mmCIF file of C-alpha atoms and ligand atoms in Angstrom:
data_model
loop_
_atom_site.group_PDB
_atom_site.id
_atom_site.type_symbol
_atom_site.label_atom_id
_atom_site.label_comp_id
_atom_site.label_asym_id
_atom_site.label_seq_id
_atom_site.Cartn_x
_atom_site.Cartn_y
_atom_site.Cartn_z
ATOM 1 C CA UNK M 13 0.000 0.000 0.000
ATOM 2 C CA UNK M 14 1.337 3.529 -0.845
ATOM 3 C CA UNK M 15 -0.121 6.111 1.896
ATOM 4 C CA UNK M 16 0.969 9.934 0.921
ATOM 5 C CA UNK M 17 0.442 13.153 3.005
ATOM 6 C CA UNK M 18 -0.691 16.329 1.170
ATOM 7 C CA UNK M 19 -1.265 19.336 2.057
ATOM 8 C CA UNK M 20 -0.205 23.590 2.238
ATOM 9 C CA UNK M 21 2.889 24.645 3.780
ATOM 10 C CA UNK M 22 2.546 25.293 7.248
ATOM 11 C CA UNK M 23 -0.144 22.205 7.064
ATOM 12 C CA UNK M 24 1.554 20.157 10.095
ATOM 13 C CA UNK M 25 2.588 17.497 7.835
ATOM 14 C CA UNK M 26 6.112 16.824 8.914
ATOM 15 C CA UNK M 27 5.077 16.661 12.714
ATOM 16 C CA UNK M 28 2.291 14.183 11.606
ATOM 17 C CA UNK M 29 5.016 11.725 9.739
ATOM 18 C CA UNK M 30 6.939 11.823 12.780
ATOM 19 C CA UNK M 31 4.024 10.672 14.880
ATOM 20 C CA UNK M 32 2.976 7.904 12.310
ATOM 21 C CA UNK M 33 7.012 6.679 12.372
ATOM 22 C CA UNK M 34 6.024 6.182 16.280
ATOM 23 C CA UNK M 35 2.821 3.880 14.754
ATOM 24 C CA UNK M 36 3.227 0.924 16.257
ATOM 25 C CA UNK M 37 0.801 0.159 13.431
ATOM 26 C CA UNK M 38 3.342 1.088 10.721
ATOM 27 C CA UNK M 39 6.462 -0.694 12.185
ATOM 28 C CA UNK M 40 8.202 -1.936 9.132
ATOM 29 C CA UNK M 41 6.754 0.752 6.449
ATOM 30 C CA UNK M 42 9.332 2.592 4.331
ATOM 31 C CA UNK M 43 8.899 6.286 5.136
ATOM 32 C CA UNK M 44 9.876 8.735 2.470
ATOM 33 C CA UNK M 45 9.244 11.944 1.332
ATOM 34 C CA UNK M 46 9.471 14.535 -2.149
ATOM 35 C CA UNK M 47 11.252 16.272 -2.554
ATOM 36 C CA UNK M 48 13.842 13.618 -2.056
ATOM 37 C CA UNK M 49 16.963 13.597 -0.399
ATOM 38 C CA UNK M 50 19.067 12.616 -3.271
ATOM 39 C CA UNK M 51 21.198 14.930 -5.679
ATOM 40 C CA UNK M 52 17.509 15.327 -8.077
ATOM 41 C CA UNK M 53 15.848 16.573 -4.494
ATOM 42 C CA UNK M 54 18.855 18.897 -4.233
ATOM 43 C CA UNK M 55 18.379 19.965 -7.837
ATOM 44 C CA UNK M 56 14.739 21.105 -6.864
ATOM 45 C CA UNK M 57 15.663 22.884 -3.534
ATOM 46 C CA UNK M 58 18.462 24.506 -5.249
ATOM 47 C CA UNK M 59 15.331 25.751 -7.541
ATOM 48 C CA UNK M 60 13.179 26.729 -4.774
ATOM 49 C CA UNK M 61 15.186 29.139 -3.502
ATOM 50 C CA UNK M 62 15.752 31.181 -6.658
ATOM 51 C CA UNK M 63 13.149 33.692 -6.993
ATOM 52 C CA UNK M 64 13.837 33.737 -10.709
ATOM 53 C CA UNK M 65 13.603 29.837 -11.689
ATOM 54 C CA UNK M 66 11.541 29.054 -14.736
ATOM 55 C CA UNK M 67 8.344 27.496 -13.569
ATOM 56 C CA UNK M 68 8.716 25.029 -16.669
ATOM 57 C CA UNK M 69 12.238 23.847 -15.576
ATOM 58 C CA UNK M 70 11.401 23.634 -12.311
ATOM 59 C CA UNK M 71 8.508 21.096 -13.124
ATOM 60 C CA UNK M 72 10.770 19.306 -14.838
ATOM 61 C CA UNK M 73 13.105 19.343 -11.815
ATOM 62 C CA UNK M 74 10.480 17.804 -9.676
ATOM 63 C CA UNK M 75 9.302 15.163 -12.092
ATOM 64 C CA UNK M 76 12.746 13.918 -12.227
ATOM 65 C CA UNK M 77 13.326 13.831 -8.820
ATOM 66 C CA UNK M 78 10.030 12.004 -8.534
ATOM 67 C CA UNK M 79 10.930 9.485 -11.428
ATOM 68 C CA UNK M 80 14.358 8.477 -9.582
ATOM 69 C CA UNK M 81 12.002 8.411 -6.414
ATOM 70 C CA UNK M 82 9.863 5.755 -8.192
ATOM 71 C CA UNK M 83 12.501 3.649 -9.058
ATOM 72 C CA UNK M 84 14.952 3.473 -6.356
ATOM 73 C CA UNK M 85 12.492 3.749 -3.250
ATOM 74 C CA UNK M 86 8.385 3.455 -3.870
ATOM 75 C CA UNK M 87 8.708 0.479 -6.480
ATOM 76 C CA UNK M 88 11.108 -1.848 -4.823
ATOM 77 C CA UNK M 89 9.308 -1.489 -1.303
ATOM 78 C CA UNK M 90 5.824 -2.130 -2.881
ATOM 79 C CA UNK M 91 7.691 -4.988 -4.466
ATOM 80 C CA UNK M 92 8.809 -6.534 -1.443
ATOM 81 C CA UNK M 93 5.298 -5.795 0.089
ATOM 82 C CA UNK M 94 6.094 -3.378 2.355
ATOM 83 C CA UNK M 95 3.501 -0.242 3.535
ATOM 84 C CA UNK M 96 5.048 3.293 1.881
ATOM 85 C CA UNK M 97 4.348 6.222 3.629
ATOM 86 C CA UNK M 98 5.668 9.217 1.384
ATOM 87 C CA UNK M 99 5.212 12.933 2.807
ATOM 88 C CA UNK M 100 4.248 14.657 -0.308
ATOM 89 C CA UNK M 101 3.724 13.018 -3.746
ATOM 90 C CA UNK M 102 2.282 13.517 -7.298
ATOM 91 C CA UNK M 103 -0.070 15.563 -5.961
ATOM 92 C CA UNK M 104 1.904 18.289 -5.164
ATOM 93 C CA UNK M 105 3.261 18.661 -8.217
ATOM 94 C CA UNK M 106 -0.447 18.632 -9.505
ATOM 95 C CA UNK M 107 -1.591 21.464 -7.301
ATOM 96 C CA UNK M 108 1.969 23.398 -6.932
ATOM 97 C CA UNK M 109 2.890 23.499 -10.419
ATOM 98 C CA UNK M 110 -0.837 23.547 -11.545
ATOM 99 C CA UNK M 111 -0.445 27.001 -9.655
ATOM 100 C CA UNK M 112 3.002 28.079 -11.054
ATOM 101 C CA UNK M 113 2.165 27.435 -14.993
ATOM 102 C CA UNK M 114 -1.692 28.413 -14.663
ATOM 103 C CA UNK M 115 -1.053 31.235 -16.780
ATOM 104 C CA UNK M 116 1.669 29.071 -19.344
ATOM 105 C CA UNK M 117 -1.371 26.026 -19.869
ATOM 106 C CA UNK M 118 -5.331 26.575 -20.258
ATOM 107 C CA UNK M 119 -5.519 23.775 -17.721
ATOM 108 C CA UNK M 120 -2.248 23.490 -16.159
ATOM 109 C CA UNK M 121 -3.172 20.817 -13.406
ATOM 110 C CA UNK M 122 -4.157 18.709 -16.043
ATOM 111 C CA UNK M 123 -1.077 19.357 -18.214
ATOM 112 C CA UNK M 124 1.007 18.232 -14.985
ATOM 113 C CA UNK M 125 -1.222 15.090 -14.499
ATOM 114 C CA UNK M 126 -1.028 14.282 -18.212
ATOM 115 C CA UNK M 127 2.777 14.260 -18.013
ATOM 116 C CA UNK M 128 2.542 12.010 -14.903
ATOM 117 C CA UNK M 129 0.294 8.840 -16.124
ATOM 118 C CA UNK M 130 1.845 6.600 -18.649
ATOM 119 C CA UNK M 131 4.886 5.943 -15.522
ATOM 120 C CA UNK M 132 3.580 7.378 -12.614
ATOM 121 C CA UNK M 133 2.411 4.712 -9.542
ATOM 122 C CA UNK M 134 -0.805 6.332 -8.150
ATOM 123 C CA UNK M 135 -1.590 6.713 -3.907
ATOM 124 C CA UNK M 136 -3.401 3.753 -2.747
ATOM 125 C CA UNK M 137 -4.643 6.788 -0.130
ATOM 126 C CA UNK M 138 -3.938 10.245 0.431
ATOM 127 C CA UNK M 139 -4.311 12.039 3.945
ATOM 128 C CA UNK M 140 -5.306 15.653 2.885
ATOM 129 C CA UNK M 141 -4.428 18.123 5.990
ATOM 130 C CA UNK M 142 -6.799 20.871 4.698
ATOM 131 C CA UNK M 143 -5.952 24.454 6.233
ATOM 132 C CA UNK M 144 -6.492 28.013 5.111
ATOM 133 C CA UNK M 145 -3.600 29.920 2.989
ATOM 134 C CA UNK M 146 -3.440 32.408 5.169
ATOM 135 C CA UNK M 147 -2.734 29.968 8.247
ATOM 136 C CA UNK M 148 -0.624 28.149 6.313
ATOM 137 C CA UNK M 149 1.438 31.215 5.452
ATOM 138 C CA UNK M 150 2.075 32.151 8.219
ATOM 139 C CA UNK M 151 2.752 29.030 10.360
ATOM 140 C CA UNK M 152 5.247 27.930 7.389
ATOM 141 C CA UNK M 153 7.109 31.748 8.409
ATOM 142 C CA UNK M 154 7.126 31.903 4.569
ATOM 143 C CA UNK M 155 10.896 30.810 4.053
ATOM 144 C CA UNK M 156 10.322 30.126 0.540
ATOM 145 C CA UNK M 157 8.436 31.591 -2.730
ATOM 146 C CA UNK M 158 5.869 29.454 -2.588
ATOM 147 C CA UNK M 159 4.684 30.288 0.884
ATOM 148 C CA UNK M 160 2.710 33.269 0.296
ATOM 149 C CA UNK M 161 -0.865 33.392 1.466
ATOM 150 C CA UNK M 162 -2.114 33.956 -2.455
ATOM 151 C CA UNK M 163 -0.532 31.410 -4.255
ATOM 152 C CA UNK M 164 -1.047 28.906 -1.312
ATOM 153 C CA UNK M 165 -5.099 30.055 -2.162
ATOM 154 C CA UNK M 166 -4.252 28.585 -5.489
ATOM 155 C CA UNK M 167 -2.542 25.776 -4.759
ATOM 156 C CA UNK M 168 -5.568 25.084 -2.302
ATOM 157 C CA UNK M 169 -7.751 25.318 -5.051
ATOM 158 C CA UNK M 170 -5.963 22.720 -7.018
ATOM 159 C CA UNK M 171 -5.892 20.374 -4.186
ATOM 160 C CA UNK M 172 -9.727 20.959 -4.128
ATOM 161 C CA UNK M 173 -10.196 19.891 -7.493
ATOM 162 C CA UNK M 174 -7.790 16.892 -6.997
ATOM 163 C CA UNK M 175 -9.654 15.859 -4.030
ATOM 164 C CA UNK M 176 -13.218 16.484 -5.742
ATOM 165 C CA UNK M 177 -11.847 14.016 -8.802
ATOM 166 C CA UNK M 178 -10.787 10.987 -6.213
ATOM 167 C CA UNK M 179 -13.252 11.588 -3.598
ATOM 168 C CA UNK M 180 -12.356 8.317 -2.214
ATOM 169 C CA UNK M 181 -9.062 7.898 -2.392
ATOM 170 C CA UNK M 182 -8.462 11.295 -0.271
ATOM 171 C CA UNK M 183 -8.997 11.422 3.634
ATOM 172 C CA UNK M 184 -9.346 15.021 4.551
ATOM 173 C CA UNK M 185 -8.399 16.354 7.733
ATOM 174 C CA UNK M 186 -9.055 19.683 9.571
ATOM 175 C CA UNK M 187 -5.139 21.082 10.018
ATOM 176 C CA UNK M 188 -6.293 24.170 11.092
ATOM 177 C CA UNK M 189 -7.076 22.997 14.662
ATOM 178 C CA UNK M 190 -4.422 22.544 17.389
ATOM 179 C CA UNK M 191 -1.509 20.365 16.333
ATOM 180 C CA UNK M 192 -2.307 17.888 19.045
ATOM 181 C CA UNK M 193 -5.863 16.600 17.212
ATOM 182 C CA UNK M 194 -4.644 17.215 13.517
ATOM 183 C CA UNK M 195 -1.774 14.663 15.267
ATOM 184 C CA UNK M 196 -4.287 12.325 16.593
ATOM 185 C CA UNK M 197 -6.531 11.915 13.965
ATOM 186 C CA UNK M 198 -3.790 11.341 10.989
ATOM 187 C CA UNK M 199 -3.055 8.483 13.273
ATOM 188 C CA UNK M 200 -6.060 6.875 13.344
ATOM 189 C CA UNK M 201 -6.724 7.445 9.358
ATOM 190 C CA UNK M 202 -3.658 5.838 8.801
ATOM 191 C CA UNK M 203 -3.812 3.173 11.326
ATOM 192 C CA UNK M 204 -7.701 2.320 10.055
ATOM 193 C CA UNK M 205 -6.046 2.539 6.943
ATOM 194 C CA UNK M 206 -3.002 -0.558 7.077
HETATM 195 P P1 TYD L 7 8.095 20.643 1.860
HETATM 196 O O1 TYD L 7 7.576 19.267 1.975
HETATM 197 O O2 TYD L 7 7.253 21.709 2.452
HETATM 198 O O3 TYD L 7 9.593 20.685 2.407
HETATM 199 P P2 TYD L 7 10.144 21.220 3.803
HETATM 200 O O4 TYD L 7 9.500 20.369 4.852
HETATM 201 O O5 TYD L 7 11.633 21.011 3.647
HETATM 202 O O6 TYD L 7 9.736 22.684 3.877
HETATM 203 O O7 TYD L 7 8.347 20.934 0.309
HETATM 204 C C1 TYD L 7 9.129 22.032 -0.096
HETATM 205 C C2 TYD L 7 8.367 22.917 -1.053
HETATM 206 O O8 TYD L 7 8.311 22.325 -2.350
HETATM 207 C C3 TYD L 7 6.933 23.235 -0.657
HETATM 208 O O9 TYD L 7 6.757 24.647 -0.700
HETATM 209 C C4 TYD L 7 6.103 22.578 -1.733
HETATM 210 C C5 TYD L 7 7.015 22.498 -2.901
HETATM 211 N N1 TYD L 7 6.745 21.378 -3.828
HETATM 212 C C6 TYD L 7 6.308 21.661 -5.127
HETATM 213 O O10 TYD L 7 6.106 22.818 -5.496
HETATM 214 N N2 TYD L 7 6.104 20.627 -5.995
HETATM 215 C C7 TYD L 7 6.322 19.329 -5.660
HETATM 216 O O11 TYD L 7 6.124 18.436 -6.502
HETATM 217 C C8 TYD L 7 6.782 19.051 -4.315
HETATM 218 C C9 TYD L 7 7.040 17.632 -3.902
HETATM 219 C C10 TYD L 7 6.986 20.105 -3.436
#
């Protein structure tokens, strides 16, 4: 099974993979994330940080990292039969770059998705922490370009639309509550879940 974590910047993602790493219910699952942590991740966060990268390139960047992130980590566990838990996935790209290029494609999530399917290994699930831009701006301390509360609004958007075209592969979860029960119930999705 191949769980993934989605959601805005300043969402509480990372502090919910570390409590699902505690899972007693997950012992055993290979934990990941994307960007990755190998030289293609470094590409993109070399990327991130330049206010003038071209939004085209940098989808590229991404898709690369998350081909080599296919192929040397999310195929061979699912092979061997183990539970993946990746913190952020295609869907980011879908909603994040959907938001970059909206004005370089009529329908730039779908241009992103198109590029995505004939290789691409789908989410068996997705945990959605849903919170407003503005929260998420400024919890994330907006330390990169993407963190602003108006292009977060659009990235939310995209999510929305993801989520309303896989109704039931998503799990959506209130992140705009204290950390403590956005904590608690990404738990029990994901332990109901395995
Ligand atoms: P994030 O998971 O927030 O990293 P960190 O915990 O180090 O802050 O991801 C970094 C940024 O990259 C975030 O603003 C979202 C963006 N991003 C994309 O735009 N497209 C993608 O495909 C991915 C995976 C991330």
């Amino acid at each position: 099974m191949l769980l993934t974590l989605e959601g805005l910047d300043g969402s509480g993602k990372t502090t919910c993979v570390a409590a699902l790493r505690e899972s007693p219910a997950l012992a055993g699952a290979t934990f990941t994330r994307e960007p990755t942590t190998s030289w293609y991740g470094e590409a993109v966060r070399r990327s991130l940080v330049d206010d003038d990268a071209d939004p085209l390139a940098e989808l590229f960047l991404y898709t690369a990292d998350h081909a080599a992130h296919l192929s040397r980590t999310v195929k061979p566990a699912l092979d061997r039969g183990e539970v993946v838990v990746s913190d952020r996935y295609s869907d980011s790209r879908y909603a994040y770059q959907g938001a970059t290029l909206s004005d370089r494609f009529d329908d730039a999530v779908e241009t992103v998705r198109e590029l995505h399917q004939p290789w691409t290994c789908p989410p068996d699930a997705t945990i959605y922490l849903d919170i407003d831009p503005e929260t998420g701006a400024r919890r994330s301390g907006a330390t990169n370009k993407f963190e602003t509360a108006s292009y977060l609004a659009d990235v939310r958007e995209n999510y929305e639309r993801l989520v309303a075209a896989a109704p039931d592969r998503f799990i959506r979860i209130d992140a705009s509550r204290p950390v403590d029960a956005v904590r608690r119930d990404v738990l029990t999705a994901a332990e109901q879940l395995i």
